[in-house]
Coordinates of C-alpha atoms in Angstrom, one line a residue:
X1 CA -202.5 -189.7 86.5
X2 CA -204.5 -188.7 83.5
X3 CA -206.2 -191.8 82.3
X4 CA -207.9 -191.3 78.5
X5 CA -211.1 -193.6 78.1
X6 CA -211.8 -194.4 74.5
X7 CA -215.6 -194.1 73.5
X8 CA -216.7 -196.1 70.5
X9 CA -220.3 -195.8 69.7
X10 CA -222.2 -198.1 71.2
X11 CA -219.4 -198.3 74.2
X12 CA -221.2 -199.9 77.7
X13 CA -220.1 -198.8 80.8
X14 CA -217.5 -195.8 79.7
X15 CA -218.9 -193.6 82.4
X16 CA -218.4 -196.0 84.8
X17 CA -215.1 -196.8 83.8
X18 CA -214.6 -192.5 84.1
X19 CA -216.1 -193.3 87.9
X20 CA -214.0 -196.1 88.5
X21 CA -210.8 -193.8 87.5
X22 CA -211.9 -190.9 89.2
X23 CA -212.0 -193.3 93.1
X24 CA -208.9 -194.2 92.6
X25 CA -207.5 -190.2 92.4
X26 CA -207.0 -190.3 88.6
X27 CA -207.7 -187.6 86.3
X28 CA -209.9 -189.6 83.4
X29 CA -210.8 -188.1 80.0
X30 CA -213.3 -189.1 77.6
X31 CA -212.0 -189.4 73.7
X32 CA -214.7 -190.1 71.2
X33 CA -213.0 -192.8 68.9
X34 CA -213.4 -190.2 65.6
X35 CA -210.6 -187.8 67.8
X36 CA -207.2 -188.5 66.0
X37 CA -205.3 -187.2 69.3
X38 CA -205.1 -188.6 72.4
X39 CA -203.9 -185.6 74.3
X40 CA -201.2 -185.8 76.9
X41 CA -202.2 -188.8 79.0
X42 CA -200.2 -191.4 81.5
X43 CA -203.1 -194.7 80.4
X44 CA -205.3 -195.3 77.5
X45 CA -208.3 -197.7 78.6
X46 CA -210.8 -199.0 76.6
X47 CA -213.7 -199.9 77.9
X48 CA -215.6 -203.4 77.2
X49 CA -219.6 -203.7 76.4
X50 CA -221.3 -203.9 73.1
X51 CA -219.1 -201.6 70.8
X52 CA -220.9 -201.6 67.6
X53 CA -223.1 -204.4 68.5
X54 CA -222.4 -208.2 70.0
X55 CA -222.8 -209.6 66.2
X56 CA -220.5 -207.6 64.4
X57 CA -216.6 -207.8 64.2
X58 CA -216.4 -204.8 67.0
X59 CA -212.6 -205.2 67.1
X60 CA -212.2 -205.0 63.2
X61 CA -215.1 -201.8 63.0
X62 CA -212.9 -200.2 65.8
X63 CA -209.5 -200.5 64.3
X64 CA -210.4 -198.2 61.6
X65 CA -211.7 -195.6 63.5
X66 CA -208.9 -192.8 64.0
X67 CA -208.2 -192.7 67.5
X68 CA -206.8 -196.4 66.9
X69 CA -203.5 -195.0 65.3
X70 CA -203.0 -192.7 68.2
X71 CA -203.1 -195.6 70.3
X72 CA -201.1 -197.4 68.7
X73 CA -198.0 -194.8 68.5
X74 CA -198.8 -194.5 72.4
X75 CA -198.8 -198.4 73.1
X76 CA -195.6 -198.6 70.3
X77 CA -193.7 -195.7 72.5
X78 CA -194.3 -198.1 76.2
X79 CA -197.6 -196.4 77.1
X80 CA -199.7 -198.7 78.8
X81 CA -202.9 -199.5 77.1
X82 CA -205.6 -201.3 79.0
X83 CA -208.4 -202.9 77.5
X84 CA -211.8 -204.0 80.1
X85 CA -214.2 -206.6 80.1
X86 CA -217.5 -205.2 81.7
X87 CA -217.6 -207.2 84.2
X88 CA -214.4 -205.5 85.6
X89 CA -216.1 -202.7 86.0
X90 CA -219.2 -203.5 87.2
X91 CA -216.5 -204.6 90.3
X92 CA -215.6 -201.6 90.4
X93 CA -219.0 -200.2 90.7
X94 CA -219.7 -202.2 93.9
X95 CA -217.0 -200.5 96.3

């Protein structure tokens, strides 16, 4: 399963998330949030942490950047889109 992880700057925990992917036999693939394609991938994940900051509006910074529509014609079509909290994947970390 090829698993895209979107990378926004400032992104926590995106390699972990790749890590995370990767032990459960996945195929994960980094996309820097300026990319406007996502590629031909089975999940889009987003990974939680401090995107942009704790203080600022990271959600409403995010949505502009131009990976966002991509996602949004993939989620639209029935692709599933998962977004993390970090604490998920510190979880993860621990097996």
């Amino acid at each position: 399963m090829k698993v895209a992880i979107i990378t926004f700057p400032g992104s926590n925990c995106d390699y972990d998330l790749y890590k995370c992917v990767q032990f459960i036999g996945g195929s994960p693939e980094f996309r820097w949030h300026q990319d406007s394609s996502l590629g031909n991938v089975d999940v889009v994940m987003l990974p939680g942490g401090f995107s942009y900051g704790d203080y600022l509006r990271a959600g409403a910074i995010a949505s502009m950047s131009p990976i966002m529509e991509a996602v949004q014609i993939f989620a639209n079509g029935g692709g599933p889109v998962l977004g993390l909290s970090l604490i998920h994947i510190r979880r993860c970390r621990r097996i």
